[in-house]
Amino acid sequence: MDAQGRGRVENIDPADQWVLNPDTGEYELRLTPSAPQSAVPGPRRRAARAAGGAPGPEAASGSRTTAPERDTPEVPGPRRRRAVPEEPPPGRRGRRPAKKSKAKKVLLWTGGTMAFVLVGTAGAAYLYLEHLNDNITSVSDDGASTGGFSKDKAINLLVIGTDKRTGSGNEGYGDSGSVGHADTTILLHVSKDRTNATALSIPRDLIVDIPDCPTEQEDGSSEIIKGTQGVRFNTSLGQDGRTPSCTMRTVTELTGVTPDNFMVADFNAVKTLTTAVDGVEVCLAKDIDDPDSHLKLSKGTHTVQGEQALAFLRTRHSVGFGGDLSRIAIQQQFLGSLMRKLKSNDTLTSPTKMIKLAEAGTKALTVDSQLDSISKLKDLGLELGKLNTKNLTFTTVPVIDNPAEKVKATVVLNEATAPTVFRMIQDDVSFTEVKEQAKASKDAAAAAAAARLKGTQSAASEVRVRVMNGGAEGGSAQATLSWLQNDEGVTKSENAGNAPEVLSRTTLEYGPEQADQARKLAAIMGLPGTALKPGESVTNAQGLPTMTLTLGKDFKGAGVSLTAPTTVPDTVDKSTADKVECAK
């Protein structure tokens, strides 16, 4: 109900005064001309806190302040209006029927993205456009990210749920003395063309090497926290003072994918979030009575919320094999169901419910310093809003039991399949089939690249190439040169040292007259068509035209193919967000 329909202004619920404007696609605060301006949480509250004082009498009464805000960027948002006419003025046409608004998309997809933080911790996040900056906590990314997501590139978002117990009512969950480990971690990869995404769960008990982590301290100084080898992944956060940026570095070391941003939450918000959406439907293939998580549910479908939702996400001993991998499956089921609920639920049309969701979510959320405002989160939400849930694949890092243990407690990478999964994410390969019309432009580009590999090939002895290091490990150019000359017969090759710039991908540049040589070298090295760059040849010391092979960051060693896999191995479990999966 709008403010105009209330009898007494002082009894107005501020949430009910936010009304969707179909012309702008934004929610606006509608007040009567005589109504006092209600206080709304937002950037202005942040400015007041930064000044070091509590809101004054004017702020408390809801009056506007004209004091300038220092160092606070202006962001587009809900506009306060003096009056809202009930009918269009004479002589003007009425408003057109409302289309599906961008604002709704942002709410849905930002909420869906933040929902990844729910699992296992279980924290949650659901962001509402412009007025919740005060609730957001940010910490430094310590240079571990790419510098933040870009609208014209694939997005890699690291979402972390910790087992740190804060707030009341969480005494029965997690370790009472936990500093907040990376209990649940998901690397969300969204394709460059936004047609598909992959949510890769990283087991907390996976044995990894944690690198040295430069970490910003509370006083602004930096300290390098020494890395450790052969330890559980979850110790990449909390242990020895490690921050989320260290988890980010560990993920980069593990997968070869550098996250653009991270988000972190602890145990609390799942209770209020699931209650606000009237619960999330889950499915069980058998009865569960778990004394550890306090979950007691019969076989079949149930709608869980609050404490029961938290218990569902924390259960593991009563499902699957009773370990963390079984709980990951439960978490993925819950997330898919939550996303379907958010997409279909009428809470998106209720400002009151949305504000409750937003308050709960943003208070539980910690983001990196590159993603520290509603404006930035809104931009992220718009990008994610282009994705269809049926093309969102849930999967888990392929692992096997640790062979070094008699009593199986940890896992290690499955070297037969994990590299393929990582490579597909690195090369932006979809884990699902995407509709033809959605991927037409991508397929056209792929066809053009593949065409470069078709045609005659010269003999290896006729291939003339200089090798440069453009981001690979030190010594890679010389190692590749030796391999080409001694093992593959490419005798007309030379080491040209370091490239003038660092490249993320290995490239082979060649002139028109060298296409047959380029195809031969691509076949020898396993280069994809995308690595071949028709251009100009260079002249070597003998005055002869020479191709240039620049080894990028993706180079794995001489003889290791750089052609990306196109399908997921059959042994890798995966599911999509549009399907109902029952926990076994």
XYZ file of C-alpha atoms in Angstrom, residues 5-561:
557
model
C -3.493 5.529 1.059
C -2.570 5.780 4.763
C -4.607 7.734 7.254
C -1.799 8.628 9.670
C 1.661 9.439 8.331
C 3.463 8.420 11.492
C 2.189 4.840 11.128
C 3.589 4.371 7.626
C 5.926 1.447 7.096
C 8.846 2.986 5.145
C 9.175 -0.180 3.115
C 5.636 0.232 1.759
C 6.513 3.671 0.383
C 8.928 2.206 -2.196
C 6.982 1.774 -5.440
C 8.188 0.424 -8.792
C 8.185 3.112 -11.493
C 7.470 1.216 -14.746
C 8.962 4.028 -16.837
C 12.376 3.947 -15.193
C 12.492 0.368 -13.926
C 13.500 1.642 -10.476
C 11.837 1.750 -7.061
C 11.022 5.249 -5.841
C 10.064 6.616 -2.438
C 6.553 8.061 -2.753
C 5.450 10.459 -0.038
C 2.584 12.905 0.313
C 3.595 16.600 0.131
C 3.004 17.009 3.855
C 4.674 13.799 4.953
C 8.001 14.074 6.712
C 10.905 12.439 4.871
C 11.467 8.990 6.331
C 14.972 7.937 7.164
C 16.176 5.371 4.634
C 19.396 3.411 5.118
C 21.931 4.325 2.474
C 25.007 6.293 1.510
C 23.989 9.274 3.665
C 24.156 7.153 6.794
C 27.618 6.058 5.782
C 28.706 9.688 5.529
C 27.345 10.399 8.994
C 29.262 7.487 10.460
C 32.430 8.531 8.707
C 32.112 11.910 10.405
C 32.319 10.089 13.715
C 28.968 10.977 15.225
C 25.469 9.693 15.596
C 22.676 11.154 13.491
C 21.532 14.522 14.770
C 17.984 15.609 15.478
C 17.313 16.465 11.854
C 18.501 13.080 10.660
C 16.543 11.336 13.378
C 13.338 13.005 12.290
C 13.992 12.008 8.702
C 14.754 15.510 7.452
C 17.115 15.903 4.576
C 20.573 17.252 5.135
C 22.387 19.542 2.740
C 25.844 18.804 4.104
C 28.165 17.598 1.336
C 29.314 13.982 1.413
C 33.085 13.618 1.229
C 34.687 10.868 -0.838
C 31.356 9.222 -1.561
C 30.731 8.698 -5.284
C 27.307 9.628 -6.475
C 25.353 6.621 -7.660
C 22.023 6.545 -9.464
C 19.253 5.396 -7.205
C 15.738 5.866 -5.939
C 14.643 9.483 -6.230
C 12.496 11.245 -3.639
C 9.623 13.147 -5.128
C 7.491 15.869 -3.604
C 4.238 14.511 -4.935
C 3.042 11.727 -7.179
C -0.028 12.479 -9.302
C -2.591 9.685 -9.336
C -3.497 10.354 -12.994
C -1.539 11.757 -15.950
C -2.002 15.510 -16.420
C -4.617 16.548 -19.004
C -3.408 16.384 -22.567
C -0.764 13.755 -21.850
C -0.963 10.065 -22.563
C -0.999 7.600 -19.721
C 1.963 5.414 -19.014
C 2.653 2.401 -21.161
C 2.127 -1.052 -19.626
C 5.111 -1.982 -17.480
C 7.668 -4.287 -19.041
C 9.825 -6.672 -17.050
C 12.105 -4.175 -15.393
C 15.875 -4.181 -15.132
C 15.448 -3.451 -11.442
C 13.667 -6.753 -10.951
C 16.407 -8.542 -12.849
C 19.062 -7.007 -10.648
C 17.215 -8.054 -7.505
C 16.734 -11.583 -8.754
C 20.217 -12.219 -10.003
C 22.121 -10.369 -7.348
C 20.112 -12.361 -4.822
C 20.784 -15.565 -6.721
C 24.502 -14.902 -6.837
C 24.764 -14.044 -3.191
C 22.818 -17.203 -2.461
C 25.971 -19.199 -3.129
C 27.250 -17.886 0.187
C 24.375 -19.617 1.954
C 25.692 -23.119 1.700
C 27.372 -24.903 4.556
C 28.102 -21.788 6.514
C 25.290 -20.952 6.145
C 25.372 -17.265 5.363
C 23.410 -15.449 2.667
C 23.297 -12.279 0.749
C 20.596 -10.515 -1.206
C 21.261 -7.001 -2.357
C 18.733 -4.271 -3.026
C 20.061 -1.612 -5.395
C 21.173 1.694 -3.927
C 20.434 2.205 -0.254
C 22.354 -0.521 1.617
C 25.964 0.672 1.383
C 26.100 1.076 5.162
C 25.617 -2.646 5.651
C 28.468 -3.747 3.395
C 31.798 -4.694 4.912
C 34.828 -4.816 2.622
C 38.402 -6.027 3.064
C 41.426 -5.686 0.817
C 41.971 -8.110 -2.033
C 45.729 -7.623 -1.424
C 46.392 -7.673 -5.149
C 45.208 -11.284 -5.456
C 42.332 -10.532 -7.857
C 42.252 -9.419 -11.466
C 41.208 -5.979 -10.236
C 37.485 -6.631 -10.482
C 35.036 -8.077 -13.006
C 34.574 -6.533 -16.459
C 31.406 -6.337 -18.510
C 33.177 -7.465 -21.674
C 34.969 -10.483 -20.194
C 34.131 -13.754 -18.482
C 33.444 -13.338 -14.755
C 35.071 -15.461 -12.051
C 33.531 -14.860 -8.638
C 34.832 -16.639 -5.525
C 32.181 -17.141 -2.859
C 33.277 -18.352 0.568
C 31.250 -19.570 3.521
C 33.073 -19.697 6.835
C 32.447 -21.808 9.922
C 33.029 -18.871 12.254
C 30.227 -18.731 14.834
C 28.980 -15.204 15.382
C 25.680 -14.000 16.767
C 23.233 -15.797 19.006
C 21.610 -19.093 18.213
C 24.588 -20.628 16.420
C 26.144 -22.468 19.349
C 25.221 -25.848 17.894
C 27.039 -25.347 14.621
C 30.720 -25.491 13.727
C 33.709 -25.390 16.049
C 33.254 -23.083 19.014
C 36.787 -21.740 18.696
C 36.973 -21.536 14.904
C 38.668 -18.463 13.464
C 36.538 -18.851 10.365
C 37.916 -21.324 7.849
C 36.930 -21.658 4.195
C 34.306 -24.240 5.084
C 32.410 -23.924 1.798
C 33.991 -22.451 -1.325
C 32.542 -22.105 -4.801
C 34.229 -20.636 -7.857
C 31.445 -19.230 -10.031
C 32.511 -18.825 -13.665
C 30.144 -16.887 -15.940
C 30.953 -17.095 -19.642
C 32.042 -14.081 -21.624
C 28.869 -14.177 -23.727
C 26.727 -14.742 -20.587
C 24.986 -17.781 -22.074
C 26.235 -20.221 -19.429
C 27.953 -20.521 -16.066
C 29.721 -23.130 -13.959
C 29.651 -23.291 -10.159
C 32.699 -25.303 -9.075
C 32.639 -26.500 -5.460
C 36.049 -26.919 -3.828
C 36.087 -29.552 -1.049
C 37.257 -28.151 2.280
C 39.337 -31.316 2.941
C 41.206 -31.164 -0.365
C 44.990 -31.269 0.154
C 46.592 -28.225 -1.499
C 49.628 -25.986 -1.326
C 48.875 -22.548 0.119
C 51.179 -19.846 -1.319
C 52.762 -16.920 0.513
C 50.068 -14.308 1.069
C 50.804 -10.556 1.284
C 48.083 -9.356 3.657
C 46.992 -5.866 4.677
C 46.906 -5.428 8.445
C 44.483 -3.313 10.478
C 47.035 -0.520 10.799
C 47.440 -0.343 7.008
C 50.794 -2.106 6.892
C 51.396 -5.276 4.872
C 52.643 -8.611 6.174
C 53.522 -11.714 4.173
C 51.906 -14.765 5.734
C 54.072 -17.731 4.865
C 52.554 -20.476 2.768
C 52.356 -24.148 3.649
C 52.323 -27.296 1.558
C 50.148 -30.368 1.765
C 47.392 -28.944 4.005
C 43.595 -28.822 3.926
C 42.117 -26.205 1.598
C 39.927 -24.755 4.353
C 43.027 -23.500 6.216
C 43.578 -20.969 3.410
C 41.285 -18.698 5.451
C 41.528 -17.846 9.140
C 44.555 -19.981 9.934
C 47.652 -17.924 10.863
C 45.781 -14.705 10.146
C 44.973 -15.500 6.538
C 42.280 -13.366 4.915
C 39.983 -14.131 1.952
C 42.651 -12.838 -0.424
C 44.776 -15.825 0.591
C 41.936 -18.188 -0.300
C 41.797 -16.374 -3.619
C 45.520 -16.988 -4.208
C 45.114 -20.643 -3.266
C 42.269 -21.060 -5.782
C 44.432 -19.479 -8.471
C 47.266 -21.899 -7.678
C 44.864 -24.839 -7.702
C 42.733 -24.116 -10.776
C 44.767 -21.717 -12.891
C 41.837 -19.277 -12.724
C 42.353 -15.884 -11.061
C 39.094 -14.701 -9.448
C 37.865 -11.197 -10.229
C 36.165 -10.719 -6.848
C 35.300 -12.561 -3.653
C 32.343 -12.620 -1.244
C 32.309 -14.079 2.262
C 29.598 -14.788 4.869
C 29.237 -16.669 8.150
C 26.408 -18.634 9.785
C 23.635 -16.090 10.341
C 21.649 -14.793 7.387
C 20.281 -18.077 6.039
C 17.671 -18.108 8.798
C 16.186 -14.712 7.997
C 16.597 -15.043 4.232
C 14.801 -18.374 3.941
C 12.044 -17.110 6.223
C 11.655 -13.959 4.140
C 11.068 -16.010 0.957
C 8.630 -18.297 2.816
C 11.054 -21.198 2.749
C 13.012 -23.198 0.156
C 11.800 -26.536 -1.191
C 14.173 -29.477 -0.770
C 13.888 -33.145 -1.637
C 15.097 -36.224 0.252
C 15.324 -39.751 -1.109
C 15.166 -41.195 2.421
C 14.258 -40.269 6.003
C 16.888 -38.226 7.850
C 17.420 -37.961 11.591
C 20.797 -36.295 12.135
C 21.609 -35.623 15.819
C 24.634 -33.520 14.863
C 22.876 -30.990 12.639
C 19.501 -31.480 14.399
C 17.796 -32.192 11.072
C 14.812 -34.529 11.210
C 12.855 -34.875 7.961
C 10.963 -37.690 6.271
C 11.493 -38.894 2.727
C 10.021 -36.618 0.061
C 9.785 -32.869 -0.511
C 9.760 -30.287 2.248
C 9.888 -26.507 2.524
C 12.567 -25.495 5.016
C 13.363 -22.131 6.533
C 15.127 -20.609 9.506
C 16.842 -23.089 11.832
C 15.604 -26.031 9.789
C 17.178 -24.634 6.597
C 20.462 -24.139 8.415
C 20.308 -27.703 9.733
C 19.620 -28.989 6.217
C 22.695 -27.242 4.852
C 24.886 -28.464 7.700
C 23.864 -32.136 7.589
C 26.344 -34.640 6.186
C 26.375 -37.802 8.308
C 22.894 -38.824 7.151
C 23.372 -38.393 3.399
C 25.565 -40.120 0.847
C 28.748 -41.457 2.375
C 28.466 -39.146 5.354
C 31.333 -36.834 4.424
C 31.911 -33.341 3.103
C 31.434 -34.417 -0.515
C 27.932 -35.631 0.329
C 27.152 -32.319 1.985
C 28.321 -30.477 -1.148
C 25.599 -32.291 -3.106
C 23.018 -31.140 -0.534
C 24.291 -27.573 -0.805
C 24.088 -27.581 -4.595
C 20.524 -28.892 -4.480
C 19.560 -26.150 -2.041
C 21.114 -23.422 -4.184
C 19.339 -24.564 -7.320
C 16.038 -24.629 -5.459
C 16.636 -21.206 -3.929
C 17.376 -19.705 -7.331
C 14.187 -21.162 -8.784
C 12.266 -19.788 -5.814
C 13.737 -16.320 -6.196
C 12.880 -16.316 -9.873
C 9.252 -17.314 -9.400
C 8.470 -15.888 -5.978
C 6.202 -12.870 -5.611
C 8.578 -11.365 -3.053
C 10.190 -9.527 -5.953
C 7.063 -7.383 -6.282
C 6.930 -6.551 -2.573
C 9.210 -3.710 -1.407
C 8.623 -4.748 2.209
C 9.894 -8.290 1.635
C 12.754 -7.145 -0.553
C 14.017 -4.741 2.083
C 13.936 -7.530 4.677
C 15.941 -9.732 2.325
C 18.391 -6.960 1.596
C 18.952 -6.068 5.227
C 19.644 -9.684 6.169
C 21.895 -10.291 3.211
C 24.095 -7.223 3.240
C 24.694 -7.434 6.982
C 26.081 -10.953 6.532
C 28.196 -10.133 3.487
C 31.881 -9.258 3.307
C 33.218 -8.344 -0.125
C 36.610 -7.451 -1.533
C 37.734 -3.864 -1.937
C 36.938 -3.926 -5.663
C 33.256 -4.714 -5.000
C 32.424 -2.473 -2.055
C 29.311 -0.543 -3.100
C 25.747 -1.156 -4.170
C 26.568 0.527 -7.477
C 29.236 -2.074 -8.274
C 27.041 -4.921 -7.075
C 24.214 -3.628 -9.237
C 26.496 -3.744 -12.289
C 27.427 -7.313 -11.399
C 23.756 -8.211 -11.002
C 22.935 -6.840 -14.448
C 25.634 -9.015 -15.995
C 24.400 -12.116 -14.169
C 20.825 -11.288 -15.148
C 21.660 -12.300 -18.718
C 22.126 -15.934 -17.651
C 19.483 -18.663 -17.892
C 19.436 -20.992 -14.857
C 19.237 -24.110 -17.027
C 22.693 -23.265 -18.325
C 24.144 -22.955 -14.818
C 26.033 -26.153 -14.011
C 26.955 -27.267 -10.499
C 30.013 -29.499 -10.271
C 32.800 -30.338 -7.833
C 36.570 -30.474 -8.210
C 37.281 -34.129 -9.137
C 39.042 -35.812 -6.203
C 40.013 -39.224 -4.850
C 40.701 -40.429 -1.306
C 44.141 -39.471 -0.066
C 46.263 -42.601 -0.695
C 48.682 -41.564 2.072
C 46.031 -42.109 4.762
C 44.911 -45.367 6.318
C 41.883 -43.692 7.869
C 40.430 -41.652 5.046
C 39.919 -38.055 6.160
C 41.162 -35.936 3.277
C 41.117 -36.033 -0.518
C 43.559 -35.188 -3.299
C 43.055 -34.123 -6.913
C 41.974 -36.731 -9.405
C 44.771 -36.049 -11.876
C 42.928 -37.909 -14.624
C 39.951 -35.534 -14.754
C 40.594 -32.403 -12.652
C 42.929 -30.764 -15.219
C 40.190 -31.076 -17.863
C 37.624 -29.384 -15.612
C 40.042 -26.574 -14.795
C 40.991 -26.161 -18.447
C 37.368 -25.885 -19.544
C 36.813 -23.057 -17.076
C 40.071 -21.362 -18.073
C 39.063 -21.469 -21.734
C 35.440 -20.471 -21.127
C 33.996 -23.765 -22.373
C 30.373 -24.430 -21.423
C 29.492 -27.480 -19.319
C 25.980 -27.466 -20.809
C 24.450 -27.334 -24.252
C 23.529 -23.761 -25.125
C 20.734 -22.877 -27.533
C 21.945 -22.285 -31.065
C 20.641 -18.731 -31.301
C 22.381 -17.794 -28.058
C 25.753 -19.076 -29.136
C 25.666 -18.271 -32.867
C 28.290 -15.536 -32.704
C 30.526 -17.642 -30.484
C 30.240 -20.586 -32.850
C 31.080 -18.375 -35.824
C 34.254 -17.198 -34.122
C 35.154 -20.781 -33.227
C 34.580 -21.903 -36.816
C 36.828 -19.141 -38.130
C 39.575 -20.163 -35.692
C 39.218 -23.850 -36.593
C 39.527 -22.988 -40.285
C 43.075 -21.754 -39.696
C 44.130 -25.321 -38.894
C 42.752 -26.763 -42.117
C 44.987 -27.062 -45.181
C 48.371 -28.345 -46.177
C 51.243 -28.557 -43.723
C 54.909 -28.092 -44.451
C 57.582 -30.528 -43.297
C 58.899 -29.968 -39.766
C 62.352 -29.208 -41.188
C 60.868 -26.263 -43.134
C 59.229 -24.596 -40.128
C 61.118 -21.433 -39.248
C 60.131 -19.957 -35.877
C 61.544 -17.905 -33.054
C 60.344 -18.731 -29.522
C 59.702 -16.055 -26.897
C 58.619 -16.239 -23.252
C 55.557 -14.072 -22.720
C 54.424 -15.181 -19.278
C 55.355 -18.853 -18.977
C 57.679 -20.171 -16.274
C 61.303 -19.121 -16.534
C 63.313 -21.267 -18.946
C 60.237 -22.317 -20.949
C 61.470 -20.798 -24.213
C 64.770 -22.687 -24.083
C 63.089 -25.938 -23.004
C 60.613 -25.659 -25.868
C 63.383 -24.870 -28.339
C 65.348 -27.959 -27.291
C 62.248 -30.137 -27.573
C 61.362 -28.781 -31.024
C 64.883 -29.281 -32.379
C 65.783 -32.610 -30.773
C 62.432 -34.404 -30.627
C 60.280 -32.898 -33.373
C 62.759 -32.017 -36.115
C 62.023 -28.289 -36.132
C 65.670 -27.395 -36.686
C 65.083 -23.877 -37.997
C 64.021 -22.544 -34.597
C 65.690 -20.080 -32.257
C 65.325 -18.610 -28.760
C 64.345 -14.934 -28.925
C 64.258 -14.380 -25.142
C 61.480 -12.552 -23.304
C 58.525 -11.023 -25.121
C 57.894 -7.268 -24.736
C 54.613 -7.965 -22.891
C 52.999 -10.696 -20.825
C 50.223 -12.681 -22.531
C 47.554 -14.818 -20.896
C 47.395 -17.103 -23.936
C 50.118 -18.589 -26.115
C 50.110 -17.181 -29.660
C 51.733 -17.982 -32.995
C 51.959 -15.013 -35.357
C 52.803 -15.624 -39.000
C 52.703 -14.045 -42.428
C 50.444 -15.149 -45.324
C 53.277 -17.119 -46.931
C 53.810 -19.135 -43.742
C 50.310 -20.560 -43.210
C 51.443 -24.116 -44.015
C 54.312 -23.780 -41.509
C 51.908 -22.430 -38.861
C 49.574 -25.390 -39.321
C 52.479 -27.830 -38.925
C 53.753 -26.174 -35.744
C 50.197 -26.023 -34.343
C 49.856 -29.780 -34.932
C 53.198 -30.481 -33.248
C 52.458 -28.347 -30.182
C 48.727 -28.940 -29.871
C 47.842 -25.303 -30.461
C 44.154 -24.428 -30.943
C 43.050 -22.342 -33.900
C 42.544 -19.385 -31.570
C 46.301 -19.338 -30.890
C 47.091 -18.734 -34.553
C 47.329 -15.021 -35.405
C 47.592 -14.248 -39.127
C 49.643 -11.116 -39.458
C 53.186 -10.392 -40.523
C 56.346 -12.396 -40.284
C 59.568 -10.942 -38.887
C 63.039 -11.151 -40.335
C 65.674 -13.131 -38.466
C 69.423 -12.465 -38.330
C 69.876 -14.193 -41.691
C 67.237 -11.993 -43.312
C 64.696 -14.814 -43.611
C 60.973 -14.523 -42.734
C 60.250 -16.139 -39.390
C 57.115 -16.889 -37.374
C 56.914 -15.793 -33.719
C 55.747 -18.249 -31.040
C 55.051 -16.438 -27.745
C 54.524 -18.702 -24.736
C 51.811 -17.222 -22.508
C 50.690 -17.873 -18.955
C 48.657 -20.854 -20.150
C 51.764 -22.700 -21.378
C 52.164 -25.935 -19.411
C 55.399 -27.252 -20.842
C 56.926 -28.599 -24.053
C 54.715 -31.287 -25.532
C 51.642 -30.436 -23.442
C 48.689 -29.693 -25.721
